[in-house]
mmCIF file of C-alpha atoms in Angstrom:
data_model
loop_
_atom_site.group_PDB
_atom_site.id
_atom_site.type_symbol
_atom_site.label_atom_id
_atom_site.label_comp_id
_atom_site.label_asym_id
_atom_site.label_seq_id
_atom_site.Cartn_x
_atom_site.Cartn_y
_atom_site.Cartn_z
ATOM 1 C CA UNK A 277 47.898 -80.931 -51.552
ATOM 2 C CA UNK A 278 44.570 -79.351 -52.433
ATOM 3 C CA UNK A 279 44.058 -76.525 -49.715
ATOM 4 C CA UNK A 280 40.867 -74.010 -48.970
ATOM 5 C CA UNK A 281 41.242 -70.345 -49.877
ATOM 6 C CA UNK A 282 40.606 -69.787 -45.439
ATOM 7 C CA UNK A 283 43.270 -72.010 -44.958
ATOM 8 C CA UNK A 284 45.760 -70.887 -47.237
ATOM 9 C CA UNK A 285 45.176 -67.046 -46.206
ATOM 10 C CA UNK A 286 45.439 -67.797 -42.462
ATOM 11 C CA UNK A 287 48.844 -70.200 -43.113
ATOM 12 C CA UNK A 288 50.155 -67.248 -45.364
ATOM 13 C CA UNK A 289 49.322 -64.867 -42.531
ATOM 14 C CA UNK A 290 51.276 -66.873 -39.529
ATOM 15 C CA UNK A 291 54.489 -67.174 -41.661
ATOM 16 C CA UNK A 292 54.555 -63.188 -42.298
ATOM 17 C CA UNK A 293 53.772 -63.030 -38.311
ATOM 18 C CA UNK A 294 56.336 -65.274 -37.165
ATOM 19 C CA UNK A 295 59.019 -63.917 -40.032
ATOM 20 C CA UNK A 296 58.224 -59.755 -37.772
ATOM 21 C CA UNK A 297 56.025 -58.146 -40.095
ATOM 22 C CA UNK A 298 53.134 -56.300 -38.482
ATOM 23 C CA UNK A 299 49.736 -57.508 -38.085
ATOM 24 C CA UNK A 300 48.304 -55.082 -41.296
ATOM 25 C CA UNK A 301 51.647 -55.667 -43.121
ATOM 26 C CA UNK A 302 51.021 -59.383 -43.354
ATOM 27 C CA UNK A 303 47.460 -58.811 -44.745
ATOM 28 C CA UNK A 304 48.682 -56.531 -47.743
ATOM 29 C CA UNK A 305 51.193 -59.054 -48.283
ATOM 30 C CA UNK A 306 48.899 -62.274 -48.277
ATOM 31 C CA UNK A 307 45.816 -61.038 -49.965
ATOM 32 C CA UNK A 308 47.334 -61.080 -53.706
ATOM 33 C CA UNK A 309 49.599 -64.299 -52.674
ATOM 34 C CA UNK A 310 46.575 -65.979 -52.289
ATOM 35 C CA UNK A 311 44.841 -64.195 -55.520
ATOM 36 C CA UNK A 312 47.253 -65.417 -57.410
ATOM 37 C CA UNK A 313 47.008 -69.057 -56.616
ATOM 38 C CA UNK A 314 43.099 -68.634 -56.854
ATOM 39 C CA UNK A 315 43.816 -67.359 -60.265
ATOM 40 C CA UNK A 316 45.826 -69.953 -61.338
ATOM 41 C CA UNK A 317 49.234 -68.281 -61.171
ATOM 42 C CA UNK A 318 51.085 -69.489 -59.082
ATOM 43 C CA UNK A 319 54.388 -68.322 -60.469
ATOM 44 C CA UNK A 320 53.628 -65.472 -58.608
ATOM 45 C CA UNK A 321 51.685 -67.350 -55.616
ATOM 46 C CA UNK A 322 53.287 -69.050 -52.581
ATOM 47 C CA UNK A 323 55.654 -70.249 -54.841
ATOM 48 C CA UNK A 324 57.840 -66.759 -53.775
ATOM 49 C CA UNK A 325 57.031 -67.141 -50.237
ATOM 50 C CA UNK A 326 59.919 -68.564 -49.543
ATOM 51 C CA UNK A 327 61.975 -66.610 -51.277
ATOM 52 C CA UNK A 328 60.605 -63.397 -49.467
ATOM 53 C CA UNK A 329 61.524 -65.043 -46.412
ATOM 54 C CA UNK A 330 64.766 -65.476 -47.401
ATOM 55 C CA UNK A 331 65.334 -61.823 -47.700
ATOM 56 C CA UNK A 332 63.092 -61.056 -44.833
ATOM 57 C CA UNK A 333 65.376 -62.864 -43.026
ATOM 58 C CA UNK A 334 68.971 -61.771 -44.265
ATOM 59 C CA UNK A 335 67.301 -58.185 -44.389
ATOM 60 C CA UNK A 336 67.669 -57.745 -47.782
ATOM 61 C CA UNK A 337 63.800 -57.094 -47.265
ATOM 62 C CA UNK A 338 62.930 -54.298 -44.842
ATOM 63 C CA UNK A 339 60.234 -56.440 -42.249
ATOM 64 C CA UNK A 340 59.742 -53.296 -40.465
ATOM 65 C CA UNK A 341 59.155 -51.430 -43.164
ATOM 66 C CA UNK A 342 55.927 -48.954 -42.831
ATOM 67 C CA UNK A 343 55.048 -47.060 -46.444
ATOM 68 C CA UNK A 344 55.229 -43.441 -46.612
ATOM 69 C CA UNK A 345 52.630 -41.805 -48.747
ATOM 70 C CA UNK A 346 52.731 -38.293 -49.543
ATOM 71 C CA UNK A 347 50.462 -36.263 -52.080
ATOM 72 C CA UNK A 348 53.403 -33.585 -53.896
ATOM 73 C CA UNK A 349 50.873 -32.480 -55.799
ATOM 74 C CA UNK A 350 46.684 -32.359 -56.193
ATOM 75 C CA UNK A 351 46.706 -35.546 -58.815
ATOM 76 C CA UNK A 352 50.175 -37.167 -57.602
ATOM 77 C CA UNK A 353 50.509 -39.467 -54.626
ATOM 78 C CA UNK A 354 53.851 -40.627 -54.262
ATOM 79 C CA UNK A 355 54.906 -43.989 -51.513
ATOM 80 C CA UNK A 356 58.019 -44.963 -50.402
ATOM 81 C CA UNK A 357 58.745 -48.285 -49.714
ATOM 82 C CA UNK A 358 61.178 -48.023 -47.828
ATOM 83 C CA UNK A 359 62.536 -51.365 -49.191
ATOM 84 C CA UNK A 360 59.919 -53.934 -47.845
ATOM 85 C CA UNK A 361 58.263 -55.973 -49.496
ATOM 86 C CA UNK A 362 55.668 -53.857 -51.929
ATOM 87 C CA UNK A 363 52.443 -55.061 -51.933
ATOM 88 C CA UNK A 364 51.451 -52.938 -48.726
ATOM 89 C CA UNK A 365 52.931 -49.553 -50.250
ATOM 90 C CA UNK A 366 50.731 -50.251 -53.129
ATOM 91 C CA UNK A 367 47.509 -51.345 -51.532
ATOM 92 C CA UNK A 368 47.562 -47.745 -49.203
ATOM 93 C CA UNK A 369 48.703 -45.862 -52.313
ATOM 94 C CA UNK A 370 46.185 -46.934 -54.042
ATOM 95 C CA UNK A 371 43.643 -46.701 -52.001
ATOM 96 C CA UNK A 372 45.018 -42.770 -51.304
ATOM 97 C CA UNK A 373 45.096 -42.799 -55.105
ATOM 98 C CA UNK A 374 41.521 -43.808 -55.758
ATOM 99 C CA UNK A 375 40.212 -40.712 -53.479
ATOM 100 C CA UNK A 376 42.649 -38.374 -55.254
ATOM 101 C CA UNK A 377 41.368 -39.704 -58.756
ATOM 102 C CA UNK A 378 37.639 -39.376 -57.576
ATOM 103 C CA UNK A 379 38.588 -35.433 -57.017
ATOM 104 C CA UNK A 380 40.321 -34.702 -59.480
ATOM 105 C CA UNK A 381 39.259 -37.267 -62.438
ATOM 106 C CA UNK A 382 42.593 -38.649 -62.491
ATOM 107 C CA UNK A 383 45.502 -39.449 -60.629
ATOM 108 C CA UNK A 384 48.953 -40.883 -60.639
ATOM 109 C CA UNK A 385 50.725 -42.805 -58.333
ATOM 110 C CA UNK A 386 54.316 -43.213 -58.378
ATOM 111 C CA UNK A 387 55.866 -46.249 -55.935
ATOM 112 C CA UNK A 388 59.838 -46.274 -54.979
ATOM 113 C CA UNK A 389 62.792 -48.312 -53.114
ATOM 114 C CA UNK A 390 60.210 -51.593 -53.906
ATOM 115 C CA UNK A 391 60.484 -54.865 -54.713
ATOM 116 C CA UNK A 392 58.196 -57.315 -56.464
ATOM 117 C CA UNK A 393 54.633 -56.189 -56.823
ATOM 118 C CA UNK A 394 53.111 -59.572 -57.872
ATOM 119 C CA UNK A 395 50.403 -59.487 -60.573
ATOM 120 C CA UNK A 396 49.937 -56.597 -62.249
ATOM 121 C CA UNK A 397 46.355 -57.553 -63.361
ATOM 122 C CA UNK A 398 44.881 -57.660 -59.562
ATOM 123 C CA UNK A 399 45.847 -54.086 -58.836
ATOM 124 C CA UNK A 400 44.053 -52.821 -61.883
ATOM 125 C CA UNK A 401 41.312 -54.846 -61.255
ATOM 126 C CA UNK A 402 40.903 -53.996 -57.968
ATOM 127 C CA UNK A 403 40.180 -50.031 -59.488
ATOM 128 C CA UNK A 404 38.240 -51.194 -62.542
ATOM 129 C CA UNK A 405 35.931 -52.803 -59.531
ATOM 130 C CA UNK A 406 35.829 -49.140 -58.122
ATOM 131 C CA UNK A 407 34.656 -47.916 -61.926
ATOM 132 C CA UNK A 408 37.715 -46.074 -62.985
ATOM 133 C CA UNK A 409 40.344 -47.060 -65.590
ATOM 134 C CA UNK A 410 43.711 -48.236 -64.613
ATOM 135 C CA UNK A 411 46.821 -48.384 -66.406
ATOM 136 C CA UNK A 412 50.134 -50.234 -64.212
ATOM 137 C CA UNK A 413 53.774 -50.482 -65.017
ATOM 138 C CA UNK A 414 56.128 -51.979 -63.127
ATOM 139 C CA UNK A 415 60.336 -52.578 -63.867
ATOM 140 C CA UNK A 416 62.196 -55.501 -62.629
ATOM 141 C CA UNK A 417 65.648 -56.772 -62.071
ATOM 142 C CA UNK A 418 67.244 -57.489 -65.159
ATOM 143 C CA UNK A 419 66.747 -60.349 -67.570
ATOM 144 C CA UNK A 420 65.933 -59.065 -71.402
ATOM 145 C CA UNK A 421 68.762 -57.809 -73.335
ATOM 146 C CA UNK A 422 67.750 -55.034 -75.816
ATOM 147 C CA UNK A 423 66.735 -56.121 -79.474
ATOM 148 C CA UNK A 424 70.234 -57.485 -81.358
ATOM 149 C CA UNK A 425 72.133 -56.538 -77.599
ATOM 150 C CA UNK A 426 73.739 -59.681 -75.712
ATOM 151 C CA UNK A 427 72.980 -58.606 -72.009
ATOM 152 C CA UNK A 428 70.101 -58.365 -69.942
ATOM 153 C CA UNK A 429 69.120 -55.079 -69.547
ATOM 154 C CA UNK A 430 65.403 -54.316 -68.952
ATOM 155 C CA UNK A 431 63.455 -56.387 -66.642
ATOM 156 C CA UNK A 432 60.466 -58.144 -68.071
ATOM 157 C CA UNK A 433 58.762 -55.236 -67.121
ATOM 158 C CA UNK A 434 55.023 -56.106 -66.700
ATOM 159 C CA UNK A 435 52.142 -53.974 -68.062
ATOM 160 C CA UNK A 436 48.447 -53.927 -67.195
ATOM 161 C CA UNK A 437 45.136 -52.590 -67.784
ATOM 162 C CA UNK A 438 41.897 -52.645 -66.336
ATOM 163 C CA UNK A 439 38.455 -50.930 -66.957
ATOM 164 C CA UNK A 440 34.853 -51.443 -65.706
ATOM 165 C CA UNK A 441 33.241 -53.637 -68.214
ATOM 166 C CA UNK A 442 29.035 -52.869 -67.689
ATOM 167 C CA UNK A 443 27.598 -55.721 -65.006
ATOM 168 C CA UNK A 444 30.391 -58.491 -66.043
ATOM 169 C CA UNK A 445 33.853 -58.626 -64.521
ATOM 170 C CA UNK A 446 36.484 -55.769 -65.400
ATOM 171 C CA UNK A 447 38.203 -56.196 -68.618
ATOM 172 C CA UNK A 448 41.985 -56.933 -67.395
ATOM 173 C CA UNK A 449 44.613 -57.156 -69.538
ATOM 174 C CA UNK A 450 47.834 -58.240 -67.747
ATOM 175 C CA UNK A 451 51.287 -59.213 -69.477
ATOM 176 C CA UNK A 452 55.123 -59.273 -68.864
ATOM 177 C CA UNK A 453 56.922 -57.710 -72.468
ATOM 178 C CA UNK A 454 58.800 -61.066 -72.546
ATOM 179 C CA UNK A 455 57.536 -63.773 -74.393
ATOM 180 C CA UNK A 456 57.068 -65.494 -70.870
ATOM 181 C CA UNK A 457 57.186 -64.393 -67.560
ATOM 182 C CA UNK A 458 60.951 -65.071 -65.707
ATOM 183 C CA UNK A 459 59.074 -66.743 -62.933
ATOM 184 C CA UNK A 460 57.527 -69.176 -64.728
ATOM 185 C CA UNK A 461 61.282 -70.196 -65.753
ATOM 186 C CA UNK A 462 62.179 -70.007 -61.972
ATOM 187 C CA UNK A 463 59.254 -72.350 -61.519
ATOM 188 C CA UNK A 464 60.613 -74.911 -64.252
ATOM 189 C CA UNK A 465 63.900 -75.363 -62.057
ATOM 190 C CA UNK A 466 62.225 -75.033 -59.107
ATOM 191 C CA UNK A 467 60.341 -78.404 -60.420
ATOM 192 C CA UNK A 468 63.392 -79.410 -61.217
ATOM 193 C CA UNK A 469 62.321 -79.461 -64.892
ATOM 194 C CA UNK A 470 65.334 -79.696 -67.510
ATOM 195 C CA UNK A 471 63.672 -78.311 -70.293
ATOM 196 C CA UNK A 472 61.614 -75.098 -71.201
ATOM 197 C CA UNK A 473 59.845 -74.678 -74.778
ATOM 198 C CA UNK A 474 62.075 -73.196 -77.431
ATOM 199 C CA UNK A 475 61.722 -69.345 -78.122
ATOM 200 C CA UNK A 476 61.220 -68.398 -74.118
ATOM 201 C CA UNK A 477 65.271 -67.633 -73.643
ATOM 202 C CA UNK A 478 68.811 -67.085 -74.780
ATOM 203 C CA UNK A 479 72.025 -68.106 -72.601
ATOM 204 C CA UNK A 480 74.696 -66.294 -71.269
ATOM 205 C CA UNK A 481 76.466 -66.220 -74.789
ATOM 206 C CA UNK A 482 73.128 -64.668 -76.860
ATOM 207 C CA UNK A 483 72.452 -67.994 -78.325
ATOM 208 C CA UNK A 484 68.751 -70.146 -77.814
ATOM 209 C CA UNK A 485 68.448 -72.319 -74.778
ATOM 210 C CA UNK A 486 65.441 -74.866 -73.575
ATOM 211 C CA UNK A 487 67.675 -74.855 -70.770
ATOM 212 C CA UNK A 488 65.628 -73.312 -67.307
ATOM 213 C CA UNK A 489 69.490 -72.773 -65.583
ATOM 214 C CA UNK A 490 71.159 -71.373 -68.447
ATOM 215 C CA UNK A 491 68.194 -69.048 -69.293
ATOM 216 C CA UNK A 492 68.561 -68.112 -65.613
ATOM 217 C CA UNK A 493 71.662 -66.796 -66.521
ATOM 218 C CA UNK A 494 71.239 -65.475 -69.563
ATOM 219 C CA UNK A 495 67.752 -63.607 -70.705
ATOM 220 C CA UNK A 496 64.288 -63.709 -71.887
ATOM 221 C CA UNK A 497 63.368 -62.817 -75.448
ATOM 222 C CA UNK A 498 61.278 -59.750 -75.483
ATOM 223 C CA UNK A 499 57.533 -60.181 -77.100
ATOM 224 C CA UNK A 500 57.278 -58.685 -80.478
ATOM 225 C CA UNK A 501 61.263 -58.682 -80.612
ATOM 226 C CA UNK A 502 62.233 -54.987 -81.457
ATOM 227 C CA UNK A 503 58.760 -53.940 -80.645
ATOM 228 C CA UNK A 504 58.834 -55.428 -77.349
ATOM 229 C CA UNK A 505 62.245 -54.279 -76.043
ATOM 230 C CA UNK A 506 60.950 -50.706 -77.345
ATOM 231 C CA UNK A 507 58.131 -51.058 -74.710
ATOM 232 C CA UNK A 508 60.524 -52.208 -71.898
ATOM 233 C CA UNK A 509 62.238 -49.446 -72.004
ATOM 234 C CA UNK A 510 59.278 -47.123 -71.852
ATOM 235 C CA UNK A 511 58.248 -49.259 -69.122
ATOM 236 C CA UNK A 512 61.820 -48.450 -67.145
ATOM 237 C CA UNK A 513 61.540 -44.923 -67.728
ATOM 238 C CA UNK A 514 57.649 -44.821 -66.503
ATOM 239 C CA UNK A 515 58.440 -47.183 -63.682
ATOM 240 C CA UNK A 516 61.648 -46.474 -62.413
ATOM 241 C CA UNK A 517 63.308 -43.021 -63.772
ATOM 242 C CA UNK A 518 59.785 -41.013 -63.127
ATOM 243 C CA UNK A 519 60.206 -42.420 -59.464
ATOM 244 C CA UNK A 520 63.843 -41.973 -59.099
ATOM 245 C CA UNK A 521 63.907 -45.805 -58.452
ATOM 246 C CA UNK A 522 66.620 -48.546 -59.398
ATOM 247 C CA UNK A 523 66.625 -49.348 -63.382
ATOM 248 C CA UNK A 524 66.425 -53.474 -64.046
ATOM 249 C CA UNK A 525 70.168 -53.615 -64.363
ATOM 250 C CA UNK A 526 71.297 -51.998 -61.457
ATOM 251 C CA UNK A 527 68.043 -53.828 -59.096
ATOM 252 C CA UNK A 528 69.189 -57.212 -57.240
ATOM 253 C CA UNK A 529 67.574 -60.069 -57.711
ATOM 254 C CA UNK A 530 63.870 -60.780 -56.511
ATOM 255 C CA UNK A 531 65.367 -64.754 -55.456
ATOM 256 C CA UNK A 532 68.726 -64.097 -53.987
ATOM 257 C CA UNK A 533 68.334 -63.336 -50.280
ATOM 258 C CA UNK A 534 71.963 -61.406 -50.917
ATOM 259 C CA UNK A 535 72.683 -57.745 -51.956
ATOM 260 C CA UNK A 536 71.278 -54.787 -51.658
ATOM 261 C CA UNK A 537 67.582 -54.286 -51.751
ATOM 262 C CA UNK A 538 66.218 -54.518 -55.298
ATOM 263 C CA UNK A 539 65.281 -51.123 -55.072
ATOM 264 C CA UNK A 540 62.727 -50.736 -58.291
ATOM 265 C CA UNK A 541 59.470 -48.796 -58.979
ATOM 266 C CA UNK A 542 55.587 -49.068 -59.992
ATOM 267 C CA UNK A 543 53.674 -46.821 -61.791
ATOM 268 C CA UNK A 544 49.936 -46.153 -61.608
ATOM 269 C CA UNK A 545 47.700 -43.879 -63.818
ATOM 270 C CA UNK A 546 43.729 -44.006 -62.665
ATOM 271 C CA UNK A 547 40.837 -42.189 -65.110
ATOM 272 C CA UNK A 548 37.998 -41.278 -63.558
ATOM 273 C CA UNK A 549 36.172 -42.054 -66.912
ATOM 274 C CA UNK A 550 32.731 -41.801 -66.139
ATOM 275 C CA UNK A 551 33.397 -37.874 -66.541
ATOM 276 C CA UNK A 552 34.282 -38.171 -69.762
ATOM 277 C CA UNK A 553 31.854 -40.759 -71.367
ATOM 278 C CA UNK A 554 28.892 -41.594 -69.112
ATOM 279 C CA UNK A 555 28.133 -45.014 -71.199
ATOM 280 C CA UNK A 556 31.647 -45.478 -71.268
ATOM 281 C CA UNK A 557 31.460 -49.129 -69.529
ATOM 282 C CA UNK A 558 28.002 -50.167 -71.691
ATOM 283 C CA UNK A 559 30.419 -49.039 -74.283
ATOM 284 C CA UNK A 560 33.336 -51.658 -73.328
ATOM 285 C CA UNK A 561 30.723 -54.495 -73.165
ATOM 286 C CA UNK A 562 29.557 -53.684 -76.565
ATOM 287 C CA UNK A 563 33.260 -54.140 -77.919
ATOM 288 C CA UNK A 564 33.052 -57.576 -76.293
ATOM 289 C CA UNK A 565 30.130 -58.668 -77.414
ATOM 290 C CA UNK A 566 30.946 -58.089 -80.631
ATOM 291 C CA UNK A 567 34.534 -59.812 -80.709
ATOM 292 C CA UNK A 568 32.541 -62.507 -78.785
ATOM 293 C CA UNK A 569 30.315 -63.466 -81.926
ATOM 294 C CA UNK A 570 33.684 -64.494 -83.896
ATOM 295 C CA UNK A 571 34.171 -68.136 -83.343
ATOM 296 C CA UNK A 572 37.272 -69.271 -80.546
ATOM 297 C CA UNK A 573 37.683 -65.474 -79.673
ATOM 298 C CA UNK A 574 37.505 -64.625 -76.070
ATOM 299 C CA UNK A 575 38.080 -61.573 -73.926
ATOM 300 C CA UNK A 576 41.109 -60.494 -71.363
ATOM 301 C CA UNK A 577 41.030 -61.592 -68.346
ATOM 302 C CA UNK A 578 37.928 -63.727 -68.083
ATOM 303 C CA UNK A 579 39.882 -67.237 -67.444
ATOM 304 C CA UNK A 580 41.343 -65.900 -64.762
ATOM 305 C CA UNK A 581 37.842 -65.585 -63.116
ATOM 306 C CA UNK A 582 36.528 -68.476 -64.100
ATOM 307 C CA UNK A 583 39.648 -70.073 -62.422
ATOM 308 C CA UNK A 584 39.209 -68.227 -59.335
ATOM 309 C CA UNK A 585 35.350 -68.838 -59.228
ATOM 310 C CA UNK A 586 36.450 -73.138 -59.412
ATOM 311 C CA UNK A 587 38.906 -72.363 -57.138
ATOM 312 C CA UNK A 588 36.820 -70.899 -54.394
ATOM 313 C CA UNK A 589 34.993 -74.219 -54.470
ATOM 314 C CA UNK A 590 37.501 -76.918 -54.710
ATOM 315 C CA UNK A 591 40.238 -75.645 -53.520
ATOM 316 C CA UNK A 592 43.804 -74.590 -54.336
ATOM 317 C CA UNK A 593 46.257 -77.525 -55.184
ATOM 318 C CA UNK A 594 49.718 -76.692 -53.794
ATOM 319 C CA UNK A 595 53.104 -79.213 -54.290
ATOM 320 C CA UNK A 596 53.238 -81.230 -51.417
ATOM 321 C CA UNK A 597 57.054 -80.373 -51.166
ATOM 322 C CA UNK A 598 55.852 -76.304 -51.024
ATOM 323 C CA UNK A 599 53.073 -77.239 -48.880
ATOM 324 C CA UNK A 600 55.447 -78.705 -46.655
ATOM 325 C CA UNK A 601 58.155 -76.190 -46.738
ATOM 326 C CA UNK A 602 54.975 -73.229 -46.166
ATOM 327 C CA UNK A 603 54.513 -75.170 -42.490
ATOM 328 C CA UNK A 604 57.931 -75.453 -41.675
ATOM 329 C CA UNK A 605 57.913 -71.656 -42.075
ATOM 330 C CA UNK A 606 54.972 -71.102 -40.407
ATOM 331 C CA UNK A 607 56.258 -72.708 -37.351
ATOM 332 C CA UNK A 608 59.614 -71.003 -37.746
ATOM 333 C CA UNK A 609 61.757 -73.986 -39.089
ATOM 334 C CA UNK A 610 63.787 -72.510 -41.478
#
């Protein structure tokens, strides 16, 4: 079902209405929903709308929840949560954040009791847009095992960057520290796909699987092997110790509508950078144009936004069985 960005935002909108989330609540939560499927990502699209709904409705998700910012100290703006759904706790911490930064030079913001904060790669964007540099972490529930451990452990525990890149788009670099993102294995059985390519997953018992349900159950290879369980576990400490949040192995699941609230954190780290190197974006496009003259190279970030530039013209194509299920929602069938 191919539907128009306008469309898609103001169907997104009446579900988060009708599930009793306030009127600005729903339009944090939408705007990077519909982002991603703009982007071409829909494993973290409307894909997960029904899955917040879920826990919306059980309560594992707060639906009243209103963020709490705070500043603790001149360069640190801390939000809580309060265990609703995250992407309005980041959007007005950030947007405290980027003030702070423009003070200061730089700022940190430090996100608690949340739950999944979508892609990492818009929220850095959105700040390379603003002309500062932005570095993101983010834990999540459980799902790689430690290099040479047998159970899931660290989430896959996204990282991003994001910088102003002269008069092009922001370079945006945006990647999970798995060899592939967990919900693009959801999405597999979601499909009701019975096989994922080799190397994404190990089963319950630490041995390989192409299996999307028994990688469920068991965990996701970390990129770079040792390297890349090294960096999950910075990413844990960054993410959720410095905010006194859940770690990945004690956080519920981001798909179960049962538990406890998942309970995890976000970190966010904004340069002012034009204080320190005036050229410093001319700079960046240099780099690129440079890596551009090597044959079959390309930069970060910039299929993304040529997906989302198509997109904005023809349309986004949904799965008629989602597309169905989004309506049902939005007229409270559950």
């Amino acid at each position: 079902m191919i539907i128009q960005e306008c469309a898609l935002r103001e169907l997104g909108f009446k579900i988060f209405i009708v599930a009793g989330l306030a009127d600005f609540v729903a339009r944090d939560v939408v705007n990077p929903l519909v982002l991603a499927e703009l982007d071409g990502i829909p494993s973290h699209g409307f894909s997960r709308v029904p899955f917040y709904i879920d826990q919306i409705r059980s309560g594992k998700v707060n639906s009243k929840a209103v963020p709490v910012v705070s500043q603790p100290a001149p360069a640190l703006v801390r939000v809580d949560a309060c265990h609703g759904l995250a992407f309005p706790a980041i959007a007005q911490g950030l947007q405290k954040t980027l003030t702070v930064a423009r003070i200061n030079g730089l700022a940190l913001l430090g996100v608690t009791r949340s739950h999944h904060s979508g892609c990492m790669g818009h929220w850095v964007e959105s700040m390379a847009r603003e002309g500062l540099l932005a570095l993101a972490f983010t834990n999540s529930p459980a799902a790689m095992m430690p290099w040479k451990g047998n159970k899931a452990t660290f989430g896959t525990n996204p990282i991003a960057f994001g910088c102003p890149r002269g008069s092009f788009d922001p370079l945006v670099v945006d990647m999970a520290l798995s060899k592939v993102a967990r919900g693009q294995i959801v999405n597999a059985k979601e499909k009701g796909e019975t096989s994922i390519p080799e190397g994404w997953a190990v089963d319950a018992d630490g041995k390989p699987t192409t299996d999307p349900e028994a990688a469920l159950k068991g965990s996701t290879i970390p990129m770079g092997d040792a390297k890349g369980a090294a960096l999950a576990m910075m990413v844990e400490i960054l993410a959720a110790t410095v905010n006194g949040a859940n770690y990945g192995y004690e956080a519920s699941s981001f798909f179960d509508p049962d538990g406890p609230a998942p309970g995890i954190g976000q970190t966010f780290f904004l340069l002012d950078v034009q204080r320190l190197n005036a050229s410093f974006a001319n700079q960046v496009q240099a780099l690129c144009t440079f890596i551009l003259k090597q044959p079959g190279t390309r930069i970060p970030g910039v299929r993304r936004f040529e997906t989302r530039a198509k997109s904005r013209i023809q349309g986004v194509n949904l799965p008629d069985s989602l597309y169905e299920k989004l309506h049902n929602l939005a007229d409270g069938k559950y």
